């Protein structure tokens, strides 16, 4: 057996990357207001900001792009996508959207009314913001071990079923237009949700007549974790695990930029015909006709092909092992990370990495800046900047339990040597961690703050 799982592909096209000097990186950071979203991509050496839309597409996907049918209505690629989505998810209806958050916006526009709550294991920033934008309350009911970065529980993305049921009883099912599960749980470390948890969530929500949707961006990685960690599924093909996951739900939002291995696109799928008709209206108003939903025909074809590639078990074995490699090497160097590693990313545990910086001084942002300064590496703050919220009653800031910097791994893009480079940079920062100082805002927008806020070091 090879020590490391080799890539199940070879490289046909390359994109040069280069490093600017440390002094230049310091100047770039200052000009960007210490927000690495504002740094030009060409000034980044290793870009681990996100695994979303950063995939290297396959030759088959690129070939499919040439078969794009750019007719306004009913292009042939819509039907390829329809066949694929129906086969994998089993849902009756779907609409393409330009990405995941567009699907969320349309779904919540059709379902969520002011003061209603949407419970989930854990909302991602865009679902949280889209629920809030409709006047709703996004509620996270993750199991306790999901908030403990050192716990090795196999399914740390599970929702706490008892709290879910208590919550429904407390506010009443009429105030809950839908419940959701994010698979895998991106905001909580890319941790998977077990099949048993999906099934029980379905039973509880349906008992109270509440529709159940998956935020399915990383459904294939979640399905593969179920295969690896639940002995009952060890012999089940991943595609069948995915089908079973979807079978307990009434629909899903999907950012195809993740497990469908494309650079742009998404969809919203559902079984309820009445909802589909409302969704279609909203889609035509906001995104485009319902057979293209803001995408080109070629994009639809790339999604249709990428959905199958994302479920390929050789690809998934490599993908999970590649991520695990980065995690293991960081652990070897004594660098605190959230364990076990998720499917798409390794998350630095900032509270243990920089214990001297309190959350009000934005330690995750400070660490993300240090990574860029040290190695030209771009990670994503997922802590007090991305997830802190104001208590609507007291106005006080509620800080998230987990304070993380996510090193997301683009699919099929970086080699093991790139990951070694990242480990070396993290090690050097860790060795001089006491010298790192906190940050403060010089500008902060009210929603999805982390994308456009500006900062300065304290
Ligand atoms: C769990 C989850 N939900 C939703 C989204 C939003 O998808 P998009 O970026 O395509 O709008 C993301 C994106 O990172 C995500 O990780």
Short mmCIF file of C-alpha atoms and ligand atoms in Angstrom, two decimals:
data_model
loop_
_atom_site.label_atom_id
_atom_site.label_comp_id
_atom_site.label_asym_id
_atom_site.label_seq_id
_atom_site.Cartn_x
_atom_site.Cartn_y
_atom_site.Cartn_z
CA UNK A 1 0.00 0.00 0.00
CA UNK A 2 1.31 3.46 -0.86
CA UNK A 3 1.94 5.62 2.21
CA UNK A 4 -0.04 8.46 0.65
CA UNK A 5 -3.08 8.23 -1.57
CA UNK A 6 -1.94 9.36 -5.02
CA UNK A 7 -3.99 11.70 -7.19
CA UNK A 8 -6.37 9.74 -9.45
CA UNK A 9 -5.57 12.16 -12.29
CA UNK A 10 -2.58 13.63 -14.08
CA UNK A 11 -2.01 17.30 -14.78
CA UNK A 12 -2.61 18.58 -18.32
CA UNK A 13 -2.78 22.36 -17.88
CA UNK A 14 -0.80 24.44 -15.40
CA UNK A 15 -1.18 27.97 -14.08
CA UNK A 16 2.02 29.67 -12.89
CA UNK A 17 2.04 31.14 -9.38
CA UNK A 18 4.72 33.33 -7.88
CA UNK A 19 5.68 34.89 -4.61
CA UNK A 20 6.15 38.57 -3.89
CA UNK A 21 8.54 39.59 -1.11
CA UNK A 22 7.64 39.88 2.55
CA UNK A 23 8.01 43.68 2.42
CA UNK A 24 5.67 43.79 -0.56
CA UNK A 25 3.19 41.55 1.27
CA UNK A 26 3.21 43.95 4.24
CA UNK A 27 2.37 46.85 1.92
CA UNK A 28 -0.32 44.81 0.13
CA UNK A 29 -1.95 43.97 3.49
CA UNK A 30 -1.95 47.58 4.60
CA UNK A 31 -3.54 48.72 1.34
CA UNK A 32 -6.17 45.95 1.66
CA UNK A 33 -7.22 47.23 5.09
CA UNK A 34 -5.90 43.95 6.57
CA UNK A 35 -8.77 42.12 4.89
CA UNK A 36 -7.34 39.37 2.74
CA UNK A 37 -10.49 39.28 0.61
CA UNK A 38 -9.24 42.61 -0.73
CA UNK A 39 -5.81 41.27 -1.74
CA UNK A 40 -5.34 40.72 -5.49
CA UNK A 41 -5.15 36.99 -6.24
CA UNK A 42 -1.90 37.47 -8.15
CA UNK A 43 -0.29 38.63 -4.89
CA UNK A 44 -1.20 35.32 -3.21
CA UNK A 45 1.14 32.33 -3.39
CA UNK A 46 -1.07 29.53 -2.02
CA UNK A 47 -4.74 30.44 -2.01
CA UNK A 48 -6.68 28.49 0.62
CA UNK A 49 -9.36 31.14 1.05
CA UNK A 50 -12.02 28.75 -0.14
CA UNK A 51 -12.71 25.46 -1.84
CA UNK A 52 -15.69 27.15 -3.52
CA UNK A 53 -15.43 27.62 -7.25
CA UNK A 54 -11.68 27.11 -7.14
CA UNK A 55 -11.72 23.57 -8.54
CA UNK A 56 -9.62 22.42 -11.49
CA UNK A 57 -12.18 21.02 -13.93
CA UNK A 58 -11.54 17.79 -15.80
CA UNK A 59 -10.97 17.33 -19.53
CA UNK A 60 -14.47 15.85 -19.73
CA UNK A 61 -15.97 18.95 -18.11
CA UNK A 62 -14.05 21.27 -20.46
CA UNK A 63 -15.15 19.16 -23.41
CA UNK A 64 -18.73 19.46 -22.12
CA UNK A 65 -18.38 23.24 -22.04
CA UNK A 66 -17.86 23.16 -25.81
CA UNK A 67 -21.21 21.43 -26.08
CA UNK A 68 -22.91 24.33 -24.32
CA UNK A 69 -26.25 25.09 -25.96
CA UNK A 70 -26.77 28.80 -25.43
CA UNK A 71 -30.45 28.86 -26.38
CA UNK A 72 -32.43 31.06 -24.00
CA UNK A 73 -35.05 28.44 -23.16
CA UNK A 74 -34.85 24.66 -22.73
CA UNK A 75 -31.21 24.26 -23.82
CA UNK A 76 -30.03 20.66 -24.00
CA UNK A 77 -27.62 21.11 -21.07
CA UNK A 78 -30.57 21.84 -18.78
CA UNK A 79 -31.82 18.35 -19.52
CA UNK A 80 -28.38 16.79 -18.83
CA UNK A 81 -28.40 18.57 -15.51
CA UNK A 82 -31.98 17.52 -14.81
CA UNK A 83 -31.21 13.89 -15.50
CA UNK A 84 -28.16 14.00 -13.22
CA UNK A 85 -29.88 15.80 -10.35
CA UNK A 86 -32.92 13.57 -10.47
CA UNK A 87 -30.77 10.46 -10.54
CA UNK A 88 -28.62 11.54 -7.59
CA UNK A 89 -31.08 13.42 -5.39
CA UNK A 90 -34.41 11.94 -6.42
CA UNK A 91 -36.13 15.34 -6.11
CA UNK A 92 -39.04 16.03 -8.46
CA UNK A 93 -38.20 19.64 -9.31
CA UNK A 94 -35.11 21.78 -9.56
CA UNK A 95 -33.98 25.16 -10.82
CA UNK A 96 -30.39 26.13 -11.66
CA UNK A 97 -29.05 29.20 -9.83
CA UNK A 98 -25.84 31.12 -10.30
CA UNK A 99 -24.51 29.85 -6.97
CA UNK A 100 -25.56 28.54 -3.56
CA UNK A 101 -26.62 31.79 -1.96
CA UNK A 102 -28.95 32.55 -4.86
CA UNK A 103 -30.70 29.26 -4.13
CA UNK A 104 -30.90 30.25 -0.45
CA UNK A 105 -32.26 33.70 -1.27
CA UNK A 106 -35.00 32.27 -3.46
CA UNK A 107 -35.91 29.50 -1.04
CA UNK A 108 -36.14 31.86 1.94
CA UNK A 109 -37.97 34.50 -0.10
CA UNK A 110 -40.63 31.86 -0.77
CA UNK A 111 -40.72 30.31 2.71
CA UNK A 112 -39.50 32.57 5.54
CA UNK A 113 -41.62 35.34 7.06
CA UNK A 114 -40.43 37.94 9.60
CA UNK A 115 -39.89 36.60 13.13
CA UNK A 116 -39.91 32.96 12.01
CA UNK A 117 -36.97 30.74 12.96
CA UNK A 118 -34.96 28.34 10.83
CA UNK A 119 -33.21 25.70 12.97
CA UNK A 120 -30.13 23.94 11.60
CA UNK A 121 -27.12 22.04 12.87
CA UNK A 122 -25.20 25.19 11.96
CA UNK A 123 -25.95 27.81 9.34
CA UNK A 124 -23.17 28.88 7.05
CA UNK A 125 -22.58 32.64 6.82
CA UNK A 126 -24.68 33.03 3.67
CA UNK A 127 -27.65 31.00 4.97
CA UNK A 128 -27.45 32.86 8.26
CA UNK A 129 -27.43 36.20 6.43
CA UNK A 130 -30.19 35.20 3.99
CA UNK A 131 -32.49 34.13 6.85
CA UNK A 132 -31.77 37.40 8.67
CA UNK A 133 -32.37 39.36 5.45
CA UNK A 134 -35.94 37.96 5.44
CA UNK A 135 -36.48 39.06 9.05
CA UNK A 136 -36.02 35.48 10.28
CA UNK A 137 -33.91 33.99 13.03
CA UNK A 138 -31.24 31.42 12.06
CA UNK A 139 -30.86 29.04 15.00
CA UNK A 140 -27.89 26.68 15.42
CA UNK A 141 -28.47 23.48 17.40
CA UNK A 142 -25.22 21.62 16.85
CA UNK A 143 -24.38 18.72 19.18
CA UNK A 144 -22.10 19.70 22.04
CA UNK A 145 -19.08 17.76 20.76
CA UNK A 146 -19.27 19.77 17.53
CA UNK A 147 -18.20 22.82 19.52
CA UNK A 148 -15.24 21.06 21.13
CA UNK A 149 -12.23 21.35 18.77
CA UNK A 150 -10.45 18.48 20.55
CA UNK A 151 -13.29 15.93 20.42
CA UNK A 152 -12.73 13.04 18.01
CA UNK A 153 -16.40 12.09 17.68
CA UNK A 154 -17.06 10.73 14.17
CA UNK A 155 -20.08 12.91 13.34
CA UNK A 156 -19.47 16.29 14.91
CA UNK A 157 -21.78 17.93 12.38
CA UNK A 158 -24.90 16.33 13.89
CA UNK A 159 -27.81 18.41 15.11
CA UNK A 160 -28.84 17.94 18.74
CA UNK A 161 -32.15 16.12 18.28
CA UNK A 162 -33.40 16.74 21.82
CA UNK A 163 -32.76 20.46 21.55
CA UNK A 164 -34.41 20.50 18.12
CA UNK A 165 -37.59 18.96 19.47
CA UNK A 166 -37.56 21.18 22.56
CA UNK A 167 -37.09 24.21 20.31
CA UNK A 168 -40.04 23.26 18.11
CA UNK A 169 -42.25 22.83 21.18
CA UNK A 170 -41.04 26.09 22.66
CA UNK A 171 -41.75 28.38 19.71
CA UNK A 172 -44.38 26.25 17.94
CA UNK A 173 -44.14 24.58 14.53
CA UNK A 174 -46.10 27.42 12.89
CA UNK A 175 -43.14 29.68 13.54
CA UNK A 176 -40.72 27.33 11.78
CA UNK A 177 -41.12 27.42 7.99
CA UNK A 178 -38.35 24.86 7.46
CA UNK A 179 -35.47 23.10 9.18
CA UNK A 180 -32.05 22.55 7.62
CA UNK A 181 -28.89 20.50 7.96
CA UNK A 182 -25.59 21.64 6.48
CA UNK A 183 -23.65 18.66 5.12
CA UNK A 184 -20.78 18.75 5.84
CA UNK A 185 -20.89 21.48 8.46
CA UNK A 186 -18.61 24.11 6.97
CA UNK A 187 -18.88 26.72 9.75
CA UNK A 188 -18.16 24.01 12.33
CA UNK A 189 -15.01 22.54 10.81
CA UNK A 190 -16.34 20.65 7.79
CA UNK A 191 -17.62 17.89 10.06
CA UNK A 192 -20.01 15.27 8.69
CA UNK A 193 -23.57 14.50 9.72
CA UNK A 194 -24.46 10.84 10.28
CA UNK A 195 -27.19 9.04 8.35
CA UNK A 196 -28.98 8.29 11.62
CA UNK A 197 -28.99 11.99 12.46
CA UNK A 198 -30.38 12.96 9.05
CA UNK A 199 -33.08 10.29 9.39
CA UNK A 200 -34.07 11.33 12.90
CA UNK A 201 -34.07 15.03 12.02
CA UNK A 202 -36.45 14.15 9.21
CA UNK A 203 -38.73 12.20 11.56
CA UNK A 204 -38.84 15.01 14.12
CA UNK A 205 -39.42 17.84 11.64
CA UNK A 206 -42.01 15.88 9.69
CA UNK A 207 -43.87 14.88 12.86
CA UNK A 208 -44.53 18.61 13.33
CA UNK A 209 -45.26 19.19 9.64
CA UNK A 210 -42.05 21.18 9.07
CA UNK A 211 -40.28 20.81 5.69
CA UNK A 212 -36.66 19.66 5.82
CA UNK A 213 -33.95 20.92 3.46
CA UNK A 214 -30.28 20.04 3.14
CA UNK A 215 -27.61 22.65 2.50
CA UNK A 216 -25.96 20.08 0.27
CA UNK A 217 -22.77 21.84 -0.98
CA UNK A 218 -20.54 19.04 0.29
CA UNK A 219 -23.00 16.16 0.22
CA UNK A 220 -20.53 13.83 -1.55
CA UNK A 221 -17.80 14.35 1.05
CA UNK A 222 -20.44 13.82 3.75
CA UNK A 223 -21.56 10.59 2.07
CA UNK A 224 -17.97 9.38 1.88
CA UNK A 225 -17.44 10.08 5.60
CA UNK A 226 -20.56 8.00 6.31
CA UNK A 227 -19.02 5.17 4.31
CA UNK A 228 -15.74 5.48 6.24
CA UNK A 229 -17.17 5.94 9.71
CA UNK A 230 -20.45 4.05 9.86
CA UNK A 231 -19.79 0.30 9.56
CA UNK A 232 -23.35 -0.19 8.33
CA UNK A 233 -22.41 1.66 5.12
CA UNK A 234 -18.87 0.35 4.56
CA UNK A 235 -19.95 -1.67 1.53
CA UNK A 236 -22.55 0.78 0.18
CA UNK A 237 -21.63 2.75 -2.96
CA UNK A 238 -21.28 6.46 -2.15
CA UNK A 239 -23.91 7.37 -4.71
CA UNK A 240 -26.44 5.19 -2.87
CA UNK A 241 -25.47 6.76 0.45
CA UNK A 242 -26.07 10.18 -1.12
CA UNK A 243 -29.43 9.03 -2.48
CA UNK A 244 -30.46 7.83 0.96
CA UNK A 245 -29.39 11.15 2.54
CA UNK A 246 -31.58 13.08 0.11
CA UNK A 247 -34.46 10.64 0.47
CA UNK A 248 -35.18 11.82 4.03
CA UNK A 249 -35.55 15.44 2.97
CA UNK A 250 -37.94 17.65 1.00
CA UNK A 251 -35.32 19.53 -0.96
CA UNK A 252 -31.88 21.07 -0.97
CA UNK A 253 -29.88 24.16 -1.74
CA UNK A 254 -26.63 23.45 -3.52
CA UNK A 255 -23.55 25.43 -4.33
CA UNK A 256 -22.19 23.41 -7.26
CA UNK A 257 -18.91 25.25 -6.70
CA UNK A 258 -18.03 22.60 -4.13
CA UNK A 259 -18.86 18.93 -4.70
CA UNK A 260 -20.04 19.43 -8.28
CA UNK A 261 -16.48 20.49 -9.13
CA UNK A 262 -17.24 23.63 -11.11
CA UNK A 263 -16.18 27.26 -10.99
CA UNK A 264 -19.70 28.69 -10.90
CA UNK A 265 -23.26 27.44 -10.42
CA UNK A 266 -25.76 25.97 -8.04
CA UNK A 267 -29.32 24.76 -7.81
CA UNK A 268 -32.39 24.55 -5.65
CA UNK A 269 -34.31 21.27 -5.68
CA UNK A 270 -37.57 20.21 -4.03
CA UNK A 271 -40.50 17.82 -4.11
CA UNK A 272 -43.37 20.22 -3.40
CA UNK A 273 -44.99 21.36 -6.64
CA UNK A 274 -46.61 24.45 -5.12
CA UNK A 275 -43.27 25.59 -3.73
CA UNK A 276 -41.63 24.90 -7.09
CA UNK A 277 -44.13 27.19 -8.83
CA UNK A 278 -43.36 30.04 -6.38
CA UNK A 279 -39.63 29.37 -6.69
CA UNK A 280 -39.84 29.48 -10.47
CA UNK A 281 -41.57 32.88 -10.37
CA UNK A 282 -38.97 34.29 -8.02
CA UNK A 283 -36.17 32.79 -10.12
CA UNK A 284 -37.43 34.34 -13.33
CA UNK A 285 -37.64 37.69 -11.56
CA UNK A 286 -34.16 37.55 -10.02
CA UNK A 287 -31.93 35.08 -11.84
CA UNK A 288 -33.28 34.22 -15.27
CA UNK A 289 -35.54 31.76 -17.04
CA UNK A 290 -35.91 28.54 -15.08
CA UNK A 291 -33.92 26.40 -17.53
CA UNK A 292 -30.74 28.46 -17.09
CA UNK A 293 -31.13 30.36 -13.79
CA UNK A 294 -28.35 32.88 -14.35
CA UNK A 295 -25.91 30.42 -15.89
CA UNK A 296 -24.73 29.75 -19.43
CA UNK A 297 -25.64 26.45 -21.08
CA UNK A 298 -21.99 25.43 -20.90
CA UNK A 299 -21.99 25.93 -17.12
CA UNK A 300 -24.97 23.59 -16.78
CA UNK A 301 -23.09 20.91 -18.72
CA UNK A 302 -20.00 21.27 -16.51
CA UNK A 303 -22.22 20.82 -13.43
CA UNK A 304 -23.96 17.76 -14.88
CA UNK A 305 -20.59 16.10 -15.50
CA UNK A 306 -18.96 17.39 -12.31
CA UNK A 307 -21.73 15.98 -10.10
CA UNK A 308 -20.76 12.46 -11.18
CA UNK A 309 -17.01 13.11 -10.88
CA UNK A 310 -17.55 14.44 -7.36
CA UNK A 311 -19.10 11.11 -6.36
CA UNK A 312 -16.27 9.01 -7.82
CA UNK A 313 -14.90 6.98 -4.91
CA UNK A 314 -11.29 7.10 -6.13
CA UNK A 315 -11.54 10.87 -6.25
CA UNK A 316 -13.15 11.02 -2.79
CA UNK A 317 -10.51 8.72 -1.27
CA UNK A 318 -7.78 11.02 -2.60
CA UNK A 319 -9.65 14.15 -1.57
CA UNK A 320 -10.16 13.12 2.05
CA UNK A 321 -6.60 11.75 2.33
CA UNK A 322 -5.13 14.97 0.88
CA UNK A 323 -6.91 17.05 3.51
CA UNK A 324 -5.93 14.57 6.22
CA UNK A 325 -2.27 14.90 5.13
CA UNK A 326 -2.26 18.63 5.85
CA UNK A 327 -3.94 18.04 9.22
CA UNK A 328 -1.52 15.29 10.25
CA UNK A 329 1.53 17.34 9.33
CA UNK A 330 0.25 20.35 11.31
CA UNK A 331 -0.43 18.12 14.31
CA UNK A 332 3.10 16.68 14.06
CA UNK A 333 4.39 20.23 14.45
CA UNK A 334 2.21 20.80 17.54
CA UNK A 335 -0.08 23.26 15.77
CA UNK A 336 -3.60 23.25 17.25
CA UNK A 337 -6.31 22.40 14.73
CA UNK A 338 -9.91 21.36 14.95
CA UNK A 339 -9.98 17.57 15.05
CA UNK A 340 -10.64 15.35 13.27
CA UNK A 341 -10.08 17.29 10.02
CA UNK A 342 -13.07 17.92 7.80
CA UNK A 343 -13.36 16.92 4.17
CA UNK A 344 -12.57 20.17 2.43
CA UNK A 345 -10.42 22.08 4.88
CA UNK A 346 -8.23 22.10 7.93
CA UNK A 347 -9.19 24.64 10.56
CA UNK A 348 -6.58 26.26 12.80
CA UNK A 349 -7.93 26.45 16.34
CA UNK A 350 -7.27 30.11 17.07
CA UNK A 351 -8.18 30.04 20.76
CA UNK A 352 -5.34 27.59 21.36
CA UNK A 353 -3.02 29.10 18.73
CA UNK A 354 -3.27 32.69 20.06
CA UNK A 355 -4.59 32.32 23.64
CA UNK A 356 -3.29 35.79 24.55
CA UNK A 357 -5.71 37.59 22.16
CA UNK A 358 -9.34 37.88 23.41
CA UNK A 359 -12.16 37.46 20.88
CA UNK A 360 -13.04 41.16 20.94
CA UNK A 361 -9.57 41.76 19.47
CA UNK A 362 -10.32 39.49 16.51
CA UNK A 363 -7.58 36.86 16.87
CA UNK A 364 -8.69 34.92 13.78
CA UNK A 365 -8.24 38.00 11.63
CA UNK A 366 -4.80 38.53 13.17
CA UNK A 367 -3.81 34.94 12.38
CA UNK A 368 -5.12 35.14 8.81
CA UNK A 369 -2.99 38.28 8.28
CA UNK A 370 0.06 36.60 9.84
CA UNK A 371 -0.31 33.67 7.42
CA UNK A 372 -0.31 36.02 4.46
CA UNK A 373 2.62 38.03 5.74
CA UNK A 374 4.66 34.92 6.52
CA UNK A 375 4.02 32.82 3.44
CA UNK A 376 1.73 34.59 0.99
CA UNK A 377 -0.95 32.11 2.09
CA UNK A 378 -4.59 33.14 2.12
CA UNK A 379 -6.89 31.42 4.63
CA UNK A 380 -10.34 32.51 5.81
CA UNK A 381 -11.25 33.88 9.20
CA UNK A 382 -14.19 31.94 10.60
CA UNK A 383 -14.62 33.34 14.04
CA UNK A 384 -15.53 36.66 15.61
CA UNK A 385 -15.43 38.57 12.32
CA UNK A 386 -17.53 36.12 10.26
CA UNK A 387 -19.92 34.92 12.95
CA UNK A 388 -20.24 37.33 15.91
CA UNK A 389 -23.78 38.72 16.14
CA UNK A 390 -25.42 41.48 18.07
CA UNK A 391 -27.96 40.44 20.67
CA UNK A 392 -31.14 42.15 19.37
CA UNK A 393 -32.31 42.89 22.93
CA UNK A 394 -29.17 44.01 24.74
CA UNK A 395 -27.08 45.13 21.74
CA UNK A 396 -24.19 43.17 23.20
CA UNK A 397 -21.87 41.23 20.91
CA UNK A 398 -22.33 37.45 21.04
CA UNK A 399 -19.05 35.79 20.09
CA UNK A 400 -18.98 32.34 18.44
CA UNK A 401 -17.75 29.38 20.49
CA UNK A 402 -15.38 28.30 17.75
CA UNK A 403 -12.70 30.76 16.69
CA UNK A 404 -11.12 29.33 13.55
CA UNK A 405 -9.01 30.12 10.53
CA UNK A 406 -9.97 27.83 7.69
CA UNK A 407 -7.39 26.51 5.26
CA UNK A 408 -9.73 25.30 2.54
CA UNK A 409 -8.26 23.06 -0.10
CA UNK A 410 -9.32 23.73 -3.68
CA UNK A 411 -10.22 20.48 -5.44
CA UNK A 412 -7.55 18.92 -7.69
CA UNK A 413 -5.41 22.09 -7.57
CA UNK A 414 -2.52 21.88 -5.12
CA UNK A 415 0.05 19.12 -4.61
CA UNK A 416 1.42 17.63 -1.41
CA UNK A 417 4.52 19.87 -1.74
CA UNK A 418 2.26 22.92 -1.65
CA UNK A 419 0.75 21.60 1.57
CA UNK A 420 4.26 21.07 3.03
CA UNK A 421 4.99 24.71 2.28
CA UNK A 422 1.85 25.72 4.19
CA UNK A 423 2.88 23.60 7.19
CA UNK A 424 6.33 25.25 7.29
CA UNK A 425 4.80 28.73 7.28
CA UNK A 426 2.34 27.79 10.05
CA UNK A 427 5.21 26.37 12.08
CA UNK A 428 7.21 29.59 11.86
CA UNK A 429 4.20 31.66 12.92
CA UNK A 430 3.46 29.28 15.77
CA UNK A 431 7.02 29.60 17.04
CA UNK A 432 6.67 33.39 17.39
CA UNK A 433 2.96 33.48 18.20
CA UNK A 434 3.33 35.70 21.31
CA UNK A 435 4.43 38.56 19.06
CA UNK A 436 1.13 38.57 17.15
CA UNK A 437 -1.26 41.34 18.19
CA UNK A 438 -5.05 41.70 17.89
CA UNK A 439 -6.94 43.90 15.44
CA UNK A 440 -9.80 46.38 15.41
CA UNK A 441 -12.33 47.44 12.79
CA UNK A 442 -11.95 50.68 10.89
CA UNK A 443 -15.08 49.80 8.87
CA UNK A 444 -17.71 47.08 9.39
CA UNK A 445 -20.84 46.57 7.25
CA UNK A 446 -23.98 45.22 9.00
CA UNK A 447 -24.25 41.87 7.12
CA UNK A 448 -21.58 39.41 5.92
CA UNK A 449 -19.02 41.67 7.51
CA UNK A 450 -15.93 39.61 6.76
CA UNK A 451 -16.13 40.15 3.00
CA UNK A 452 -15.67 43.91 3.02
CA UNK A 453 -14.69 45.05 6.55
CA UNK A 454 -11.42 46.93 7.04
CA UNK A 455 -9.10 46.62 10.02
CA UNK A 456 -5.94 47.90 11.64
CA UNK A 457 -3.54 46.15 14.00
CA UNK A 458 -3.75 47.14 17.65
C1 LIG B 1 -22.21 25.29 3.67
C2 LIG B 1 -22.34 26.38 2.64
N1 LIG B 1 -23.55 26.82 2.32
C3 LIG B 1 -23.70 27.77 1.38
C4 LIG B 1 -22.64 28.35 0.74
C5 LIG B 1 -22.87 29.43 -0.28
O1 LIG B 1 -22.55 29.02 -1.57
P1 LIG B 1 -22.07 30.08 -2.67
O2 LIG B 1 -20.74 30.60 -2.27
O3 LIG B 1 -22.04 29.30 -3.94
O4 LIG B 1 -23.08 31.17 -2.72
C6 LIG B 1 -21.36 27.92 1.06
C7 LIG B 1 -20.19 28.54 0.40
O5 LIG B 1 -19.07 28.46 0.83
C8 LIG B 1 -21.20 26.90 2.04
O6 LIG B 1 -20.00 26.43 2.39
#
